[in-house]
Short mmCIF file of C-alpha atoms and ligand atoms in Angstrom, two decimals:
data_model
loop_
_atom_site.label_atom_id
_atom_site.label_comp_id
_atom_site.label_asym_id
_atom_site.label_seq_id
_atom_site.Cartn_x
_atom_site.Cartn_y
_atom_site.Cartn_z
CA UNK A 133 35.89 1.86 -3.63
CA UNK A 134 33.94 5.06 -2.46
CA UNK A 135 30.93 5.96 -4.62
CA UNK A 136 32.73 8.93 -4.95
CA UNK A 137 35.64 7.44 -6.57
CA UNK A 138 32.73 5.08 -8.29
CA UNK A 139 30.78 8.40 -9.55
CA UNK A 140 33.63 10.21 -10.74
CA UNK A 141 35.11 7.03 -12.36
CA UNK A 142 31.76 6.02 -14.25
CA UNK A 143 30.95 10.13 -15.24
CA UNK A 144 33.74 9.91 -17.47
CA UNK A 145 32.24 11.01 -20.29
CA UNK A 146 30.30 13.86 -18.70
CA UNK A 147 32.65 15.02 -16.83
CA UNK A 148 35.51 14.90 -20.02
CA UNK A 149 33.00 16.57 -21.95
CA UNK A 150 32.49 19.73 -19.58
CA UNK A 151 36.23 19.59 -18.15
CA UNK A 152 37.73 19.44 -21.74
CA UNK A 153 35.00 21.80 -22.62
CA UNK A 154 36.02 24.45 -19.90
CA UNK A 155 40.07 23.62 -20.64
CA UNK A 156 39.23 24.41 -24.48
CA UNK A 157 37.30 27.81 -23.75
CA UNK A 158 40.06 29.37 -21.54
CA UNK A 159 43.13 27.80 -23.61
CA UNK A 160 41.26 29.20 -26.93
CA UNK A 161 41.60 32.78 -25.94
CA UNK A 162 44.70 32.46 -23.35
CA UNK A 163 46.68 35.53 -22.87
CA UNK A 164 50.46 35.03 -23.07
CA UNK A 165 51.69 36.30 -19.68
CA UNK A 166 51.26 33.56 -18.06
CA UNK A 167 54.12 34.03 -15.75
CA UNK A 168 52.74 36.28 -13.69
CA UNK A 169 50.63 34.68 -11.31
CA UNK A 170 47.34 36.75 -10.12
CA UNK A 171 45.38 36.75 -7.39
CA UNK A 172 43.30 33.50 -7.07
CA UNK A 173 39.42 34.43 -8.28
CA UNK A 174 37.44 33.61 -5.42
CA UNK A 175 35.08 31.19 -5.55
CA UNK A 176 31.25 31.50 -4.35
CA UNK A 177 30.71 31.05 -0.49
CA UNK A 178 27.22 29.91 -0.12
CA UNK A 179 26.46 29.86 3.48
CA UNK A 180 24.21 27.10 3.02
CA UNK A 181 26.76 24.75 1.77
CA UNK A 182 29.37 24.16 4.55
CA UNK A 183 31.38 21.67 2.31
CA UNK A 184 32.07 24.09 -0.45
CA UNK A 185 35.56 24.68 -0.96
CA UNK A 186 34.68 28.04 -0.54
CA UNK A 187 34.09 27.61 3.03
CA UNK A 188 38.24 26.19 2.94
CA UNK A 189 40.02 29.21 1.76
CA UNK A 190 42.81 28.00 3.09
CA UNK A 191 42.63 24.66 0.92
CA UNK A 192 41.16 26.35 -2.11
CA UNK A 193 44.42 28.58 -2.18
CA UNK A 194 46.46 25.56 -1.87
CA UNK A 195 45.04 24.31 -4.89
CA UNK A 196 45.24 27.49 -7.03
CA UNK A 197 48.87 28.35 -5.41
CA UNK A 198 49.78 24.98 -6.89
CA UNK A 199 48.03 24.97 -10.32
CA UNK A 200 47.96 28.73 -11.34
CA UNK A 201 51.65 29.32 -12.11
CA UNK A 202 51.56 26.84 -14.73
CA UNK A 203 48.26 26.72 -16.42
CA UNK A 204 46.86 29.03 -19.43
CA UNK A 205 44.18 32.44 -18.13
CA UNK A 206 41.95 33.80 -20.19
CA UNK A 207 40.40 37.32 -19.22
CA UNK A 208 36.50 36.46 -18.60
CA UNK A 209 34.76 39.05 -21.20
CA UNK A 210 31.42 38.78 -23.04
CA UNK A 211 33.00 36.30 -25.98
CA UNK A 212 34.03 33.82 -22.84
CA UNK A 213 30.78 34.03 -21.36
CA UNK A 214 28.91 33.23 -24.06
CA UNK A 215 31.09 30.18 -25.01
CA UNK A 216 30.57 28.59 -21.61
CA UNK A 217 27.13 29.09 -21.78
CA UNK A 218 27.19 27.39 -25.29
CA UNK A 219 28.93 24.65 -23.07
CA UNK A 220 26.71 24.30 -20.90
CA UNK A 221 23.58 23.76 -22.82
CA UNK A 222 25.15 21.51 -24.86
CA UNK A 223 26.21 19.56 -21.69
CA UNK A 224 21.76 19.48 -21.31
CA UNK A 225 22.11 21.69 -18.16
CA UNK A 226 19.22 23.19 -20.09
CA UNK A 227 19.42 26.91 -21.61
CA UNK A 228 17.59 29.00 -18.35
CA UNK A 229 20.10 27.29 -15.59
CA UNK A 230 22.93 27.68 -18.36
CA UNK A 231 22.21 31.63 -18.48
CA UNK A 232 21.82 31.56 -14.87
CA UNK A 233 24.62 29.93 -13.87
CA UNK A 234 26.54 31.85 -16.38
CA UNK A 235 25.52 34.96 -14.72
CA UNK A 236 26.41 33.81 -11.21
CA UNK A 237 30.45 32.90 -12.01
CA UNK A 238 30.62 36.43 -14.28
CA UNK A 239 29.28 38.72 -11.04
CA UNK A 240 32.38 40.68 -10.11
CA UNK A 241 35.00 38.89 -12.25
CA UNK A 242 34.81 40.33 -15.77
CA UNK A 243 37.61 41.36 -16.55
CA UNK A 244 39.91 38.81 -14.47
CA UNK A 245 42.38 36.58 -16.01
CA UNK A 246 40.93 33.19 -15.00
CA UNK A 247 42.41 29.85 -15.57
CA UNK A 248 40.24 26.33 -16.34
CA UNK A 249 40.60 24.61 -12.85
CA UNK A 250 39.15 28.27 -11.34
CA UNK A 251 36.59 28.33 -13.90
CA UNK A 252 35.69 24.51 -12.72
CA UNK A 253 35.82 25.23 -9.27
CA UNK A 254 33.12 28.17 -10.02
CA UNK A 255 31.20 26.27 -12.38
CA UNK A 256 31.34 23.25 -9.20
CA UNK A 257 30.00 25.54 -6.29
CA UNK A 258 26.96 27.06 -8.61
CA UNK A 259 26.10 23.49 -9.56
CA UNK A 260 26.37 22.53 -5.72
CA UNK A 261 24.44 25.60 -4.55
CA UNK A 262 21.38 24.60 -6.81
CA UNK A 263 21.67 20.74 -5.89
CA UNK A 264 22.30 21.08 -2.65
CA UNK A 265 18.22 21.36 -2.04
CA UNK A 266 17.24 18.80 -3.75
CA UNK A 267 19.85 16.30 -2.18
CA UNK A 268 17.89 13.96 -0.15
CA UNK A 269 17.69 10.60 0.81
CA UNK A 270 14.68 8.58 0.63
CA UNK A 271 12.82 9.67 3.56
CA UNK A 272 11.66 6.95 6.20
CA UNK A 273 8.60 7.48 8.40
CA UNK A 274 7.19 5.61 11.16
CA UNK A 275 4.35 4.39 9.05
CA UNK A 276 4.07 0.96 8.48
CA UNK A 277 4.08 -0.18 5.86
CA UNK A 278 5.71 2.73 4.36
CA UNK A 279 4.73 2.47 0.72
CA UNK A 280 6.92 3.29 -2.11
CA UNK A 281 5.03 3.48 -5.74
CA UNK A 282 7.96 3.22 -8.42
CA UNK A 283 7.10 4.94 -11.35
CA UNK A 284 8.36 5.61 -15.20
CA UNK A 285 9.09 4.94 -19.01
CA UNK A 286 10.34 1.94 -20.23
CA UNK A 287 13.24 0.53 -19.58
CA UNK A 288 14.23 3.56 -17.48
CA UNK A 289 16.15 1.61 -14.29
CA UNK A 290 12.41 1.03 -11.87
CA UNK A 291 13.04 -2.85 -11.43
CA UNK A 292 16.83 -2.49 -11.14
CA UNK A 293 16.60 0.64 -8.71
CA UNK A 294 13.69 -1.34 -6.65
CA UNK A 295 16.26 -4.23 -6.40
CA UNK A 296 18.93 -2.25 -5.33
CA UNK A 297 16.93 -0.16 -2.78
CA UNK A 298 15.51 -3.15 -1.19
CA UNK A 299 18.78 -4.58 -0.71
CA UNK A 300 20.04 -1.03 0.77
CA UNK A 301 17.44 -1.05 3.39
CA UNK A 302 17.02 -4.98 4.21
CA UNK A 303 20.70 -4.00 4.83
CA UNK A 304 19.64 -1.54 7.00
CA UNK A 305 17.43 -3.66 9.43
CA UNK A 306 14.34 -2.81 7.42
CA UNK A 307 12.13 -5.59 6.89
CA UNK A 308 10.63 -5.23 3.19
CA UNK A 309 8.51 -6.44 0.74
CA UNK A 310 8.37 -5.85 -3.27
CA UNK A 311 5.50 -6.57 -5.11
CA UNK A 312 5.68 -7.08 -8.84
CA UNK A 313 3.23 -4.76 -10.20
CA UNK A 314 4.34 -4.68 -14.14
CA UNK A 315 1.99 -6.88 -15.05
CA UNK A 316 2.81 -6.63 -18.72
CA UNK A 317 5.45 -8.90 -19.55
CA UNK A 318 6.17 -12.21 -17.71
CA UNK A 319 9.63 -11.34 -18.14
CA UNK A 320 9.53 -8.59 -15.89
CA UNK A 321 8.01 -10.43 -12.62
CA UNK A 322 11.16 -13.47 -13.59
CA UNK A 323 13.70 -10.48 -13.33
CA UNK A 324 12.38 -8.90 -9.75
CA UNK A 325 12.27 -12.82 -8.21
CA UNK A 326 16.21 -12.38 -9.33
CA UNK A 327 16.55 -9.00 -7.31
CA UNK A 328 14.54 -10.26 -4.70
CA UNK A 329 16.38 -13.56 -4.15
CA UNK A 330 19.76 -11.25 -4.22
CA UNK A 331 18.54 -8.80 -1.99
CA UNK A 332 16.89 -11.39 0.52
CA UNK A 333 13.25 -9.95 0.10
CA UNK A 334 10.37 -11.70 -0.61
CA UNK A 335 8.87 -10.29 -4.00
CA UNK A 336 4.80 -11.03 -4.57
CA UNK A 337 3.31 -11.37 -8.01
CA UNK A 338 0.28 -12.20 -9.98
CA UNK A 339 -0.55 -13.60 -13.16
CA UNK A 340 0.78 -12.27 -16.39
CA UNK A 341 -2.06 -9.65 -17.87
CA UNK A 342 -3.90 -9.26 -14.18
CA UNK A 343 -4.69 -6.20 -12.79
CA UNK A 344 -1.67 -4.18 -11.57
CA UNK A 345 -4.07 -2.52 -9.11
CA UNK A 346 -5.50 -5.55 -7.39
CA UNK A 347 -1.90 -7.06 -7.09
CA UNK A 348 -1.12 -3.26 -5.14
CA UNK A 349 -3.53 -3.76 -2.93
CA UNK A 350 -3.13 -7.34 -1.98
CA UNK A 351 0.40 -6.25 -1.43
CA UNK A 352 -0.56 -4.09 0.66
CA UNK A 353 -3.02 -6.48 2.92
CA UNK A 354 0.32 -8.91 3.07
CA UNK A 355 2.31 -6.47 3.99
CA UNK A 356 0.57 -4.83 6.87
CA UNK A 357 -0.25 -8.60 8.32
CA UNK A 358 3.61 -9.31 7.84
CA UNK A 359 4.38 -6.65 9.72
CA UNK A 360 6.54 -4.87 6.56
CA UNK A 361 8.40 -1.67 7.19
CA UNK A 362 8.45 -1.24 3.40
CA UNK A 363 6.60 -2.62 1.07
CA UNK A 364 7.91 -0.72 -2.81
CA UNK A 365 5.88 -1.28 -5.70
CA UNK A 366 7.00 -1.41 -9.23
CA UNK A 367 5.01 -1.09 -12.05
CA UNK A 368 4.99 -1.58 -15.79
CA UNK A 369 7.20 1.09 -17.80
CA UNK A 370 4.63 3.64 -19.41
CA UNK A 371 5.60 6.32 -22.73
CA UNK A 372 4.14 9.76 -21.90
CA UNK A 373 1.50 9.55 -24.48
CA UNK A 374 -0.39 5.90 -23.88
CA UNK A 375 -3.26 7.65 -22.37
CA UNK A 376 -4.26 4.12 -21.24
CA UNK A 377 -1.45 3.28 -19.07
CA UNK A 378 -1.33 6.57 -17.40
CA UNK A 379 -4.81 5.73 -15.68
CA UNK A 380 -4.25 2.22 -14.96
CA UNK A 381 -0.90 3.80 -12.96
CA UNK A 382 -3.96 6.81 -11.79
CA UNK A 383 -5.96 3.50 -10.71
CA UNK A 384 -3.12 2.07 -8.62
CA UNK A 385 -3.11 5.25 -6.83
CA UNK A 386 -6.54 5.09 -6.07
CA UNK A 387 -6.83 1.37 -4.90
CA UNK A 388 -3.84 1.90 -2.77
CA UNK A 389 -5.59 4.95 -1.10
CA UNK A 390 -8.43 2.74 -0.47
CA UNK A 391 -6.50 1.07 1.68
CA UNK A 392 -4.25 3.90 3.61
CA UNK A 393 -5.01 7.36 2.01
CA UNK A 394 -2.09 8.67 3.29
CA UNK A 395 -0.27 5.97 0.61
CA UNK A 396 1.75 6.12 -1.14
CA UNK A 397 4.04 7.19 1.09
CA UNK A 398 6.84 7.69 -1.69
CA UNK A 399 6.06 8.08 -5.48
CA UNK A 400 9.67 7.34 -7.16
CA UNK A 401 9.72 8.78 -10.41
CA UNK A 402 13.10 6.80 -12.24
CA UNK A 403 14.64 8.53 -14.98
CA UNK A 404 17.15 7.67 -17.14
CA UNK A 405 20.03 10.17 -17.64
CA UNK A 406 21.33 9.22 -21.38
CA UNK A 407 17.63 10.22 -22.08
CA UNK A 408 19.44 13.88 -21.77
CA UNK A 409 15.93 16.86 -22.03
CA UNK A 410 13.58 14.40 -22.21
CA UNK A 411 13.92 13.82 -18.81
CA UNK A 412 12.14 17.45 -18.23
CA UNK A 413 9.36 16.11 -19.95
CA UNK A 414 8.53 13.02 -18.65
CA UNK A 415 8.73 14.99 -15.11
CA UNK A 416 6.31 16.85 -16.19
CA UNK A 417 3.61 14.34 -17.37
CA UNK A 418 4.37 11.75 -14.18
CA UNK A 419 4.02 15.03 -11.82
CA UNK A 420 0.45 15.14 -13.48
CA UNK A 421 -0.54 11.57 -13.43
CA UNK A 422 0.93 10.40 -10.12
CA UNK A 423 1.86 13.12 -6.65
CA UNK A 424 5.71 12.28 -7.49
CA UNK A 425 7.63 13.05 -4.63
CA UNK A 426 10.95 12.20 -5.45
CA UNK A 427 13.70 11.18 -8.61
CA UNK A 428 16.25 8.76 -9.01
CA UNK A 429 18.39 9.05 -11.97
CA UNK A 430 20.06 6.03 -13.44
CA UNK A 431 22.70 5.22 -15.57
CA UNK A 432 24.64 8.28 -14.89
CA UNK A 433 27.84 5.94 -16.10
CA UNK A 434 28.69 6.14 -19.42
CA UNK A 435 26.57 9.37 -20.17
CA UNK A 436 27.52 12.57 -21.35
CA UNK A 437 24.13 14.02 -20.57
CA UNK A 438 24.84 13.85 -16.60
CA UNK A 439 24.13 17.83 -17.05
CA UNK A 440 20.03 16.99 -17.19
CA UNK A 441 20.18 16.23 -13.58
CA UNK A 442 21.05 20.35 -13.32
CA UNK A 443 18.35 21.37 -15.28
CA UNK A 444 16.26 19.09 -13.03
CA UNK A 445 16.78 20.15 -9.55
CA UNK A 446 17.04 23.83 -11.08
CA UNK A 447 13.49 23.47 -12.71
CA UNK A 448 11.24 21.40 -10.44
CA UNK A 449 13.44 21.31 -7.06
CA UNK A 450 11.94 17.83 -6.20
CA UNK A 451 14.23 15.70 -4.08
CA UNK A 452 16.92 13.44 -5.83
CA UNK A 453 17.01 10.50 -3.58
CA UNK A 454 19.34 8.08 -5.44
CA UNK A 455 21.64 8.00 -8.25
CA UNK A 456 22.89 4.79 -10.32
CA UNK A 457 25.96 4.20 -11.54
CA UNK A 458 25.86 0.73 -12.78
CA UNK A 459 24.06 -2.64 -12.88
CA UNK A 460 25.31 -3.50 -10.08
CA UNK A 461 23.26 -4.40 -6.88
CA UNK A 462 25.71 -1.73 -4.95
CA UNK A 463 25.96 0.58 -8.06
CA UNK A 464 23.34 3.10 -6.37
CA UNK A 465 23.50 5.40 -3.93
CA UNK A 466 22.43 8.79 -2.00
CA UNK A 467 22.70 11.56 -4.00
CA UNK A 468 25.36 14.38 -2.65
CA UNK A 469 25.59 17.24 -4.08
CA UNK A 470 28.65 18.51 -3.91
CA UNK A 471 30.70 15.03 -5.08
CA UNK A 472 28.41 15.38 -7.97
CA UNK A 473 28.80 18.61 -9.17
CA UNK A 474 32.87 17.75 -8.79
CA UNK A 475 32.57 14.68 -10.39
CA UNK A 476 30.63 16.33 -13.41
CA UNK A 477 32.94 19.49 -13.67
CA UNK A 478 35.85 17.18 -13.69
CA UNK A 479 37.82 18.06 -10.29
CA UNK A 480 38.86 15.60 -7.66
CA UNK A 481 37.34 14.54 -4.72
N1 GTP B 709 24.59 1.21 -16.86
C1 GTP B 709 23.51 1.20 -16.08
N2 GTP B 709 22.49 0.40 -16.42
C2 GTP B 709 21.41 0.42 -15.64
C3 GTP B 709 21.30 1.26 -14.49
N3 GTP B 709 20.09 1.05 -13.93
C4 GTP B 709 19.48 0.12 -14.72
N4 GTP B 709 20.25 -0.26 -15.74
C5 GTP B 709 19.98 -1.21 -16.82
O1 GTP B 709 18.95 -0.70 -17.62
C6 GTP B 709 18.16 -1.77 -18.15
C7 GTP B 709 16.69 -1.51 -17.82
O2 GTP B 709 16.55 -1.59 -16.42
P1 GTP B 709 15.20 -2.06 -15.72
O3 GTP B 709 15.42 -1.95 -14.27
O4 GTP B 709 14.73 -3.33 -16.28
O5 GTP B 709 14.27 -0.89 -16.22
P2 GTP B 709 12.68 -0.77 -16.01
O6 GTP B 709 12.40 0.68 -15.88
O7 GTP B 709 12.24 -1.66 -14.95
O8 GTP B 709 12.18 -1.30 -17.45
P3 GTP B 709 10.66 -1.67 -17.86
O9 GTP B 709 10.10 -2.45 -16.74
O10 GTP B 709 10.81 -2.44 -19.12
O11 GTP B 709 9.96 -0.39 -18.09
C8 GTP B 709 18.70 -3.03 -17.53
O12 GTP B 709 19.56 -3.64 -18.45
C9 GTP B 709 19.48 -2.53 -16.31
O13 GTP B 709 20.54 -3.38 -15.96
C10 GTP B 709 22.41 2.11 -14.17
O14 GTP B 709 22.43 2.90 -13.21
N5 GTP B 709 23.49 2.05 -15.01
MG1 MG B 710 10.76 -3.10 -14.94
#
């Protein structure tokens, strides 16, 4: 199955909660001519976004020559506007890139008799146009070892998304190492020997209650004498306010530097998406704590918050490397932009 197929599958309840959500506005105030059909609205054509279906005209009318005869309009005026924006923040796309967006499908259309699969397709290219930025893999330099610090609350996806990453890039030739750097609970180092043994990578670890730091930069030492391309760090899940575990993850940072100041390389901030606004947040503190260079969002299946990730790129504009889907070892991959923001709108590939 493609992860699109995957994405749009597992985004179900995002994606039924904006598409019924859009369906709802425009059948709510529908006008009753339906019959006759109007000229498709056109839909943004960012320049920087070749895949738009914007950049198709020819397609896009397809789709709207098929689907307008039949479906409800409703003209876009101030009371439809407002509604979607309502939508919108409720779907956690936050209230600024709500407005915003808002703003951006009402330029030159009030007035027009729109139906819900244009409004979608609208509401799809703004959401692509402000995540098109951020859409990058997890960039790989010559350095070696290439150090990846993985970072965030409890229970948020790190050891999962560590597992699966390793296994993307051991599948990719890359020869990488994990070290177990949560410490905290015995439990944890058990469950990355599991993803390690899965993902053929060797995982190092140190006693229960020894210091994550040390562990880092032994890690470090063995990786640079094995030769690692990678070597991706996880650490113990830290809440926002224990002041004490935000300097031992400061103190990682520094040992690590001690060894190769230009380290880490990477600083993975995971986040989990049912989480919805508090994901803003906890951006916020990490970004403090730690040089966070990049997000992965988990979870995104069985969500209805998938609208955070929005509000995300909008706000900070740092890279989203990886999305997860699932608990799967192949339930994770690049983030792209546009299959997202169709996926979450609820249109087709
Ligand atoms: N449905 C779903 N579950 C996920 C995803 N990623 C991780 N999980 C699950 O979320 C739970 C927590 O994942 P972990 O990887 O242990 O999270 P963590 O951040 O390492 O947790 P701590 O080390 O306790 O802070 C596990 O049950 C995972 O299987 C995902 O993309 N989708
Ligand atoms: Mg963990």
């Amino acid at each position: 199955m493609s992860f699109f197929s995957k994405l749009r599958d597992r985004l179900t309840r995002s994606s039924s909660k904006i598409g019924a959500g859009l369906d709802d506005i425009v059948a709510e105030g529908a006008v009753e001519d339906v019959a006759v059909p109007e000229a498709p609205v056109a839909a943004p054509a960012p320049a920087s976004v070749p895949d738009a279906a914007a950049a198709r005209p020819g397609m896009l009318g397809r789709i709207f020559g098929r689907t307008t005869e039949a479906e409800p309009r409703r003209e876009l005026d101030d009371a439809m506007l407002e509604e979607l924006e309502e939508m919108l923040i409720q779907a956690d796309m936050g209230v600024e890139t709500a407005l915003r967006v808002t703003a951006n499908i009402a330029e030159g259309r009030i007035g027009r008799r729109i139906s819900a699969t244009e409004l979608k397709e609208l509401l799809a290219g703004e959401i692509t146009r402000i995540m098109t930025p951020v859409a990058k893999p997890l960039p790989v330099y010559p350095k070696r070892p290439q150090v990846v610090l993985v970072v965030g609350v409890n229970g948020s996806g790190k050891t999962t998304t560590i597992g699966k990453l390793a296994s993307q890039f051991k599948a990719a030739g890359k020869n990488v190492v994990i070290a177990a750097g949560d410490t905290f609970r015995a439990a944890a180092v058990e469950q990355l020997q599991v993803w390690g043994k899965r993902a053929g990578v060797p995982v190092m670890t140190a006693p229960e209650g020894s210091d994550p730091a040390s562990l880092a930069f032994d890690a470090m030492n063995r990786a640079e004498a094995e030769g690692a391309d990678l070597l991706m760090i996880d650490t113990a899940g830290r809440l926002q306010n224990r002041q004490d575990l935000m300097e031992e993850l400061a103190k990682i940072v520094r040992v690590i530097r001690k060894k190769d100041p230009s380290a880490p390389h990477n600083t993975l901030l995971v986040l989990d998406a049912t989480t919805g606004q508090n994901a803003l947040s906890q951006v916020e503190t990490f970004q403090k704590l730690a040089d966070v260079s990049g997000l992965v969002m988990t979870k995104l299946d069985g969500t209805a918050r998938g609208g955070v990730l929005v509000a995300l790129a909008d706000r900070f504009g740092l890279p989203i490397h990886a999305i997860g889907v699932g608990e799967q070892i192949d339930d994770l991959d690049a983030f792209d932009a546009r299959d997202f923001a169709r996926a979450l709108v609820g249109l087709g590939d």
